[in-house]
CSV table of C-alpha atoms in Angstrom, one decimal:
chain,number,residue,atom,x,y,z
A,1,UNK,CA,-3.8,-23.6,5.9
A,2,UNK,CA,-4.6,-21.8,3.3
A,3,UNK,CA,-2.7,-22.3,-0.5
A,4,UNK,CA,-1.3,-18.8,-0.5
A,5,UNK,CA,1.0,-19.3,2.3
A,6,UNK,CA,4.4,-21.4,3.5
A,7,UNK,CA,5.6,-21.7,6.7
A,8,UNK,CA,8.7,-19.3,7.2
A,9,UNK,CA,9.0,-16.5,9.6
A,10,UNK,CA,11.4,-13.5,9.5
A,11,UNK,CA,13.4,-13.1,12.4
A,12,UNK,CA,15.6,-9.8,11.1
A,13,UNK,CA,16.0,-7.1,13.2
A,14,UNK,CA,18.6,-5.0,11.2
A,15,UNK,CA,18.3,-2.2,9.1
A,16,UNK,CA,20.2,-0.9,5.6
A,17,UNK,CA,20.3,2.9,6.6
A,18,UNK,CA,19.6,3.2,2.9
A,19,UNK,CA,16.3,2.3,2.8
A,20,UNK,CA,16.2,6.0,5.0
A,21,UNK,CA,17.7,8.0,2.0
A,22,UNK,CA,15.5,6.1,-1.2
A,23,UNK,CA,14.1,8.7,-3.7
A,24,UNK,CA,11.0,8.2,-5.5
A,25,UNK,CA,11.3,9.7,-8.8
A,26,UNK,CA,10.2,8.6,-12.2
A,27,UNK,CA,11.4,9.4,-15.4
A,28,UNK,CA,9.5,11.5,-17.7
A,29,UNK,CA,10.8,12.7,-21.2
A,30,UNK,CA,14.6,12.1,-20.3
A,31,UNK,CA,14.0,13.7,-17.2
A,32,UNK,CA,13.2,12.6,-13.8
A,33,UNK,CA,10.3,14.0,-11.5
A,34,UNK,CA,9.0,13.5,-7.8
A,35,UNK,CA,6.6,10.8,-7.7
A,36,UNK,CA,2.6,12.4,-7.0
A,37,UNK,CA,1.2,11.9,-3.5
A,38,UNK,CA,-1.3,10.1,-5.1
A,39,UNK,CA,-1.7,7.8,-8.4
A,40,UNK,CA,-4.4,5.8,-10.0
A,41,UNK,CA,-4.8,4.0,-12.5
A,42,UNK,CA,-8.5,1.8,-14.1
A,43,UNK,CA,-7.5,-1.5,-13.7
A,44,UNK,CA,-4.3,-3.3,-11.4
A,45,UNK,CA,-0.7,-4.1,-12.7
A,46,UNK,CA,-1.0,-7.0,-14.9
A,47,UNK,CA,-4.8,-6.5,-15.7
A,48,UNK,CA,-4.4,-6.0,-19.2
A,49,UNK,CA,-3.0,-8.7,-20.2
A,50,UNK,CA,-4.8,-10.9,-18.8
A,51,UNK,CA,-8.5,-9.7,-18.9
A,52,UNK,CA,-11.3,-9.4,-16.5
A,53,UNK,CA,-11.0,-13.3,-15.6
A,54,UNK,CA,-7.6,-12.6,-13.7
A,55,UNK,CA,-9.5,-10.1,-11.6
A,56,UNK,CA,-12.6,-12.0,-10.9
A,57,UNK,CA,-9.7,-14.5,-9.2
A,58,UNK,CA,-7.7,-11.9,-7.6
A,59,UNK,CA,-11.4,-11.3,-5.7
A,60,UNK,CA,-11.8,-15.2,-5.0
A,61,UNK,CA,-8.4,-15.7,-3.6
A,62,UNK,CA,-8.6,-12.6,-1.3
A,63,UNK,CA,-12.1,-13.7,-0.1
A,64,UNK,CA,-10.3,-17.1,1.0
A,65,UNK,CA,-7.3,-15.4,2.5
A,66,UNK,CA,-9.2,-12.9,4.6
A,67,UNK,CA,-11.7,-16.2,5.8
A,68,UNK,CA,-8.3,-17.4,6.8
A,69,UNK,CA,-6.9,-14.5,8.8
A,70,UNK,CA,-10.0,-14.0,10.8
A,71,UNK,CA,-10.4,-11.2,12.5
A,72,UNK,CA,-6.9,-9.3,12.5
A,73,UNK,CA,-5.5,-10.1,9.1
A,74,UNK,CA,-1.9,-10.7,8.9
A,75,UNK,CA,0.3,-9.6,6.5
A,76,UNK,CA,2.8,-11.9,4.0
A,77,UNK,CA,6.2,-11.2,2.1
A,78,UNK,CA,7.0,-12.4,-0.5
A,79,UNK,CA,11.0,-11.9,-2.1
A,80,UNK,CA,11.6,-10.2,-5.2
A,81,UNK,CA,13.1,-13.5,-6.7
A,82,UNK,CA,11.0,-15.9,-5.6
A,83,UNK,CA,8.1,-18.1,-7.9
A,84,UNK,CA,4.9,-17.4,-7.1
A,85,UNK,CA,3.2,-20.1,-6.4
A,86,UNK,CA,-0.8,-18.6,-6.0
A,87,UNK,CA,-3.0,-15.8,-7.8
A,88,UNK,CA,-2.3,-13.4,-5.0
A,89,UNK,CA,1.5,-13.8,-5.0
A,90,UNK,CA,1.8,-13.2,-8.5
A,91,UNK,CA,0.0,-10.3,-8.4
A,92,UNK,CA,1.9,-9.1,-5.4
A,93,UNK,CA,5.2,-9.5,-7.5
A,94,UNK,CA,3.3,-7.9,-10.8
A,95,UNK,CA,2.7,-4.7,-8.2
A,96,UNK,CA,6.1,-4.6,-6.9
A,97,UNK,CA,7.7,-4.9,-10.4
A,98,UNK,CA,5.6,-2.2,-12.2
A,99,UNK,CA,6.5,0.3,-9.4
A,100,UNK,CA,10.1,-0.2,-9.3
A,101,UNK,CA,10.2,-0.8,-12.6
A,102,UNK,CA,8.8,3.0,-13.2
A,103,UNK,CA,10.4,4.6,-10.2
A,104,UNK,CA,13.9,3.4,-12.3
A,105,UNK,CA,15.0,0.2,-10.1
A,106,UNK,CA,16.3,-2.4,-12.6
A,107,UNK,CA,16.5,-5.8,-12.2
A,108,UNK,CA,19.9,-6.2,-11.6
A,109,UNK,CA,19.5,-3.5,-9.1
A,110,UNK,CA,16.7,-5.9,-7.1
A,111,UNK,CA,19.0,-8.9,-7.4
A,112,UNK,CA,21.8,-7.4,-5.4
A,113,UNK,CA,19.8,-6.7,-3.1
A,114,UNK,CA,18.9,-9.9,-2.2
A,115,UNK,CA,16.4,-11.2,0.7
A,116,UNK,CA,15.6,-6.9,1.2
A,117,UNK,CA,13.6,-6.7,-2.0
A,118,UNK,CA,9.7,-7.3,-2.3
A,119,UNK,CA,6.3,-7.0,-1.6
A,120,UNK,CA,4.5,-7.1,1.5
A,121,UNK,CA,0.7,-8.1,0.6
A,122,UNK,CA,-2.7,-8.6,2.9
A,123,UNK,CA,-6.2,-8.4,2.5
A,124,UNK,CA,-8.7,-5.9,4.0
A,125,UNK,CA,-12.8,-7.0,3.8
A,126,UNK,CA,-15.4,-5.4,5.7
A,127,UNK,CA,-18.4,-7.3,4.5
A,128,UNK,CA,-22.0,-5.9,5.0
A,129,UNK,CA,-23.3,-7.2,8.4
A,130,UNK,CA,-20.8,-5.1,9.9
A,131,UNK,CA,-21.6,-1.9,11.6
A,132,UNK,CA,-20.9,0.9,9.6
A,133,UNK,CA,-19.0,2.9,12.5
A,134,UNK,CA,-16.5,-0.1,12.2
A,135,UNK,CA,-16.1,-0.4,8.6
A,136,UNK,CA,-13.2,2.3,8.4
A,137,UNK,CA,-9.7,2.1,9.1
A,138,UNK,CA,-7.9,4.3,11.8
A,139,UNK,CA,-5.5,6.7,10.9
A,140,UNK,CA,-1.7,5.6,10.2
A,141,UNK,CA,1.7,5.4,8.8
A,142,UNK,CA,2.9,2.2,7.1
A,143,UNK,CA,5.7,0.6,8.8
A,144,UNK,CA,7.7,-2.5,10.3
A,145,UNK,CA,5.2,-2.8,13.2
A,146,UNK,CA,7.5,-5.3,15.0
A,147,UNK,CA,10.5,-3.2,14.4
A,148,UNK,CA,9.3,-0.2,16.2
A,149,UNK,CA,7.8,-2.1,19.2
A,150,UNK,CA,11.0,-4.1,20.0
A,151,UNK,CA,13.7,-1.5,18.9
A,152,UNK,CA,11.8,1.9,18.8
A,153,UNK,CA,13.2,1.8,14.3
A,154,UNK,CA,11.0,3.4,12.2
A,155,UNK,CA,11.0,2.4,8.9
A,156,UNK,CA,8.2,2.7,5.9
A,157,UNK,CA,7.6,1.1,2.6
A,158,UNK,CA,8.5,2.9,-0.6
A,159,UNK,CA,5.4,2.7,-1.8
A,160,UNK,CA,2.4,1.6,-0.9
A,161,UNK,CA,-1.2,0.4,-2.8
A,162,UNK,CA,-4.5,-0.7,-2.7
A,163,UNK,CA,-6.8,-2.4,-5.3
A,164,UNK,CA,-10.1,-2.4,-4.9
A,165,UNK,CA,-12.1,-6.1,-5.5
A,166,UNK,CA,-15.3,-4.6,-5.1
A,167,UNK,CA,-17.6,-1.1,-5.9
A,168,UNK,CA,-18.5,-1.0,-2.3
A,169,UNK,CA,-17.4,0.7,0.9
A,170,UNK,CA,-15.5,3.7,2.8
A,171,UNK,CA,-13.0,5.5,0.6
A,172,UNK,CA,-9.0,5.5,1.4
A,173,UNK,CA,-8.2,9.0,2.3
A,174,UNK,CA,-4.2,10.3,1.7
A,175,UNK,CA,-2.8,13.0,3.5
A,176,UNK,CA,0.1,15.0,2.0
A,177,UNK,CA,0.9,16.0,5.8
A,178,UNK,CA,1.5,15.7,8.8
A,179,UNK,CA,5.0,13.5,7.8
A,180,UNK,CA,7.0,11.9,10.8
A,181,UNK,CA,10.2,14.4,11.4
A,182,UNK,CA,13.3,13.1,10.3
A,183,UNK,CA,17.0,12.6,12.3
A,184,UNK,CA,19.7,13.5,10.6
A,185,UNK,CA,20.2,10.1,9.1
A,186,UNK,CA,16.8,10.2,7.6
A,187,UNK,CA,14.9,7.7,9.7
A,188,UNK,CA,11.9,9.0,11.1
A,189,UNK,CA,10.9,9.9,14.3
A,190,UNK,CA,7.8,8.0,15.1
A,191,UNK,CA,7.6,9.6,19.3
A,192,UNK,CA,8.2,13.1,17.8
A,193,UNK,CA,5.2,15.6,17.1
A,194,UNK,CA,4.7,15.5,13.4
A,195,UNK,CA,5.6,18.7,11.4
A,196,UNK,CA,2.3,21.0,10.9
A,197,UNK,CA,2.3,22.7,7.7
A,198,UNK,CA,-0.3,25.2,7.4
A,199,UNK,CA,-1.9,23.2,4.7
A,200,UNK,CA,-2.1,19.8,3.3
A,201,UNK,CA,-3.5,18.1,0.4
A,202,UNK,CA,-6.2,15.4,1.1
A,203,UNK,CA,-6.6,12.6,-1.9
A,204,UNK,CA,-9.7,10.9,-1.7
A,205,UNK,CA,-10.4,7.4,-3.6
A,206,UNK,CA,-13.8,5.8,-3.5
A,207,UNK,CA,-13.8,1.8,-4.0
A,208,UNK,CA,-14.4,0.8,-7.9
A,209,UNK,CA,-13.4,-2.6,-9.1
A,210,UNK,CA,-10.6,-3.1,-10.4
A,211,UNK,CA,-9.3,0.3,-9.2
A,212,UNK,CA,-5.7,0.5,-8.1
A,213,UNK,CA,-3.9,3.5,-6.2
A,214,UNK,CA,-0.8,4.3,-5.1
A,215,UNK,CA,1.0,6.6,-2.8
A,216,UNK,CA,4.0,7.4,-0.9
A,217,UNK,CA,4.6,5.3,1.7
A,218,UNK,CA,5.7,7.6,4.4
A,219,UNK,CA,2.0,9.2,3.8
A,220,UNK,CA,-0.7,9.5,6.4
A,221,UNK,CA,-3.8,7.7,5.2
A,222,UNK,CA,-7.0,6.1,7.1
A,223,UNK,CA,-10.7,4.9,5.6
A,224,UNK,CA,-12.7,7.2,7.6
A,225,UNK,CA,-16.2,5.5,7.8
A,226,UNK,CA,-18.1,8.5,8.0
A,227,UNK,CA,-17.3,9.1,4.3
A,228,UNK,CA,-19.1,5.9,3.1
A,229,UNK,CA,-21.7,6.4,0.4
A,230,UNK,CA,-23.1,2.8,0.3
A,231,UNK,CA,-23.1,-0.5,2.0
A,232,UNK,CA,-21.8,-3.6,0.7
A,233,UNK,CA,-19.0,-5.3,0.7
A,234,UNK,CA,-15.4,-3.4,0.7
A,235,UNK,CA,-12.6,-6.4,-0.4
A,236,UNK,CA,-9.4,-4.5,-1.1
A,237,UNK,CA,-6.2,-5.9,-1.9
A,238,UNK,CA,-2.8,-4.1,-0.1
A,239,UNK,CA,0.5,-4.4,-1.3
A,240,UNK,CA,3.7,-2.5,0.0
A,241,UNK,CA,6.8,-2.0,-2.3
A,242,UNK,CA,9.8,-2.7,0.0
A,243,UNK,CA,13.6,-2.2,-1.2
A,244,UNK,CA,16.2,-2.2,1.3
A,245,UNK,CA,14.5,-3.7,4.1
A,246,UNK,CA,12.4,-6.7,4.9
A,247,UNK,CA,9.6,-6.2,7.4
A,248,UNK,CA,10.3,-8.4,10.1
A,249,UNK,CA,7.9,-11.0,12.0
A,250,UNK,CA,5.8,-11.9,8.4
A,251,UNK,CA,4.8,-15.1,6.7
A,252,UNK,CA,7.0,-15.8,3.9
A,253,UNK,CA,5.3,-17.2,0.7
A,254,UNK,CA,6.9,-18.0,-3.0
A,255,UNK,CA,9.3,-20.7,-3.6
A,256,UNK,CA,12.7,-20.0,-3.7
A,257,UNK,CA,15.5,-20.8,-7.1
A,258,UNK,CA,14.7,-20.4,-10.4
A,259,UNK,CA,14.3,-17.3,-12.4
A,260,UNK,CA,13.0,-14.7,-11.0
A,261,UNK,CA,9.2,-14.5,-11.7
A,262,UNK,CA,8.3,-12.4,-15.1
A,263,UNK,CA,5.1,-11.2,-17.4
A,264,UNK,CA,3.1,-8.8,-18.1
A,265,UNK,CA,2.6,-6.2,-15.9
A,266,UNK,CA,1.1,-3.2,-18.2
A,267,UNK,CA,-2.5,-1.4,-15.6
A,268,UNK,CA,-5.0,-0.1,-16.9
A,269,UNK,CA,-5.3,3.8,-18.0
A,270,UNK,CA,-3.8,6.4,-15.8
A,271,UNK,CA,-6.6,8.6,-14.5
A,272,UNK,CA,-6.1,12.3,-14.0
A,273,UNK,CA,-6.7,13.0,-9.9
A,274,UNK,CA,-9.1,16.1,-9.9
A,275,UNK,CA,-8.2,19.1,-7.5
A,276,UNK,CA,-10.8,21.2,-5.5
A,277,UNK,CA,-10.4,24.0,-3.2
A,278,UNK,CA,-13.0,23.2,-0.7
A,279,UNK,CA,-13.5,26.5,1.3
A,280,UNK,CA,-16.8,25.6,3.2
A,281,UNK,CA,-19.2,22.9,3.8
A,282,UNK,CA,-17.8,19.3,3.4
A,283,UNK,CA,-17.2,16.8,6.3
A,284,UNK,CA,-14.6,17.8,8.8
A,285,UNK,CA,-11.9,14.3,9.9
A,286,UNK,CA,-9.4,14.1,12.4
A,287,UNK,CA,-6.4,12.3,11.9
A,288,UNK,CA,-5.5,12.1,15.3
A,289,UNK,CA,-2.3,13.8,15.3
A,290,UNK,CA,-1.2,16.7,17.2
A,291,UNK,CA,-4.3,19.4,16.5
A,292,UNK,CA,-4.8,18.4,13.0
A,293,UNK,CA,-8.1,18.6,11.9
A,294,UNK,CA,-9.0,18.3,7.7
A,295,UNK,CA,-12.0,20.1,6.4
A,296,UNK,CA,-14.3,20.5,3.2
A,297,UNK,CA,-13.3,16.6,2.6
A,298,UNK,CA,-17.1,15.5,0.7
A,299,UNK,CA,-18.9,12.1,0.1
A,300,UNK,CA,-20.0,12.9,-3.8
């Protein structure tokens, strides 16, 4: 059993019909504004502070956790409140507060909200014996898998992010649309055909170390394999931003009483996402949704 984990499962079933109506907005010179599709920043929550050393680990530990899931990874949760007690914990908390911390949550706001605060973290590696047809991901919506197979309840993370361990690998593509259709109390409609714009934005980001991106978490995203510009191995680390609601059915890590866990959790630069208007050429993907097809997306 690996260090990272402790044995607890989460039996909950019921949902806070306010994690349906959450905003994500962050402040910006006394005002507020929608959060982008799609953010980056040079290095992970946390990073600066403590140096290159603390993402060397960050790589170590994920290696050892995905040797431990095997071939179907599972995903952990730990609370807002808890103590970390590994490298990959505290790093899951440092994404979770940076996040809400920007988006306007504050800590009191966290604490009342008890056990349905925190971060949902797991590791994705495709090292570089495997085949490159199977080194993507397939297209899809983050969600409380358990909670829609047993009740049919739709519910996503606020917001969602990867960091990349390693320069290596297919790139994480974001869709602005399709988005699940809403009912009138805002929960989403996972058996409904998605609404079809007649256009959507596609964000592309390529692995770099140390890189970390986040999105909405109602977004469509995948790692189409066909966009891979090099072998290698792709180790990325995912956490999910949760408030309201606790996916149910995952490990539970941390250790609970005390303080709640605090430092530094300053990234690295914010990079400027570039915009092109790609008329012709350019790969075509599917997401496989309704007819949706996306095209002039290019491998640089």
């Amino acid at each position: 059993m690996s260090d990272d984990l402790e044995d607890s499962q989460s039996d909950s079933s019921e949902v806070d019909c306010k994690v349906w109506s959450l905003r994500r907005r962050i402040a910006c010179r006394g005002r507020s504004k929608p959060m982008p599709p799609m953010e980056a920043w040079q290095r992970p929550p946390g990073a600066v502070a403590f140096g290159h050393k603390f993402e060397t680990a960050l790589a170590a530990a994920a290696r050892r956790l995905a040797r431990h899931g095997g071939a179907s990874p599972k995903s952990y949760w730990i609370p807002a409140a808890a103590q970390p007690a590994s490298v990959l914990q505290r790093f899951a908390l440092q994404v979770f507060r940076f996040h809400t911390g920007r988006l306007g949550f504050t800590t009191k706001a966290i604490k009342r909200l008890g056990g349905g605060a925190g971060a949902e973290f797991w590791v994705q590696r495709r090292g570089a014996e495997v085949k490159k047809a199977r080194r993507g991901m397939n297209w899809h919506f983050d969600k409380d898998e358990e909670l829609l197979d047993d009740y049919g309840l739709c519910v996503h993370p606020l917001v969602a992010t990867a960091t990349y361990l390693t320069d290596q690998g297919a790139p994480l593509v974001i869709l602005s649309a399709p988005t699940l259709r809403r009912k009138r109390d805002g929960a989403p409609e996972a058996e409904a055909p998605p609404h079809s714009p007649g256009s959507a934005a596609a964000f592309v980001a390529f692995p770099a170390r140390g890189l970390h991106v986040a999105f909405g978490g109602d977004l469509l995203h995948g790692v189409p394999a066909e966009l891979e510009h090099g072998g290698g191995e792709r180790l990325a680390l995912l956490v999910n931003v949760w408030l309201h609601h606790r996916p149910s059915g995952l490990q539970t890590c941390g250790k609970c009483g005390g303080a709640p866990a605090k430092g530094p959790t300053k990234p690295g630069s914010a990079l400027r996402v570039r915009r092109r208007r790609c008329q012709q050429g350019g790969i075509a993907i599917a997401p496989g949704l309704a007819k949706w097809r996306v095209n002039g997306v290019q491998s640089l």
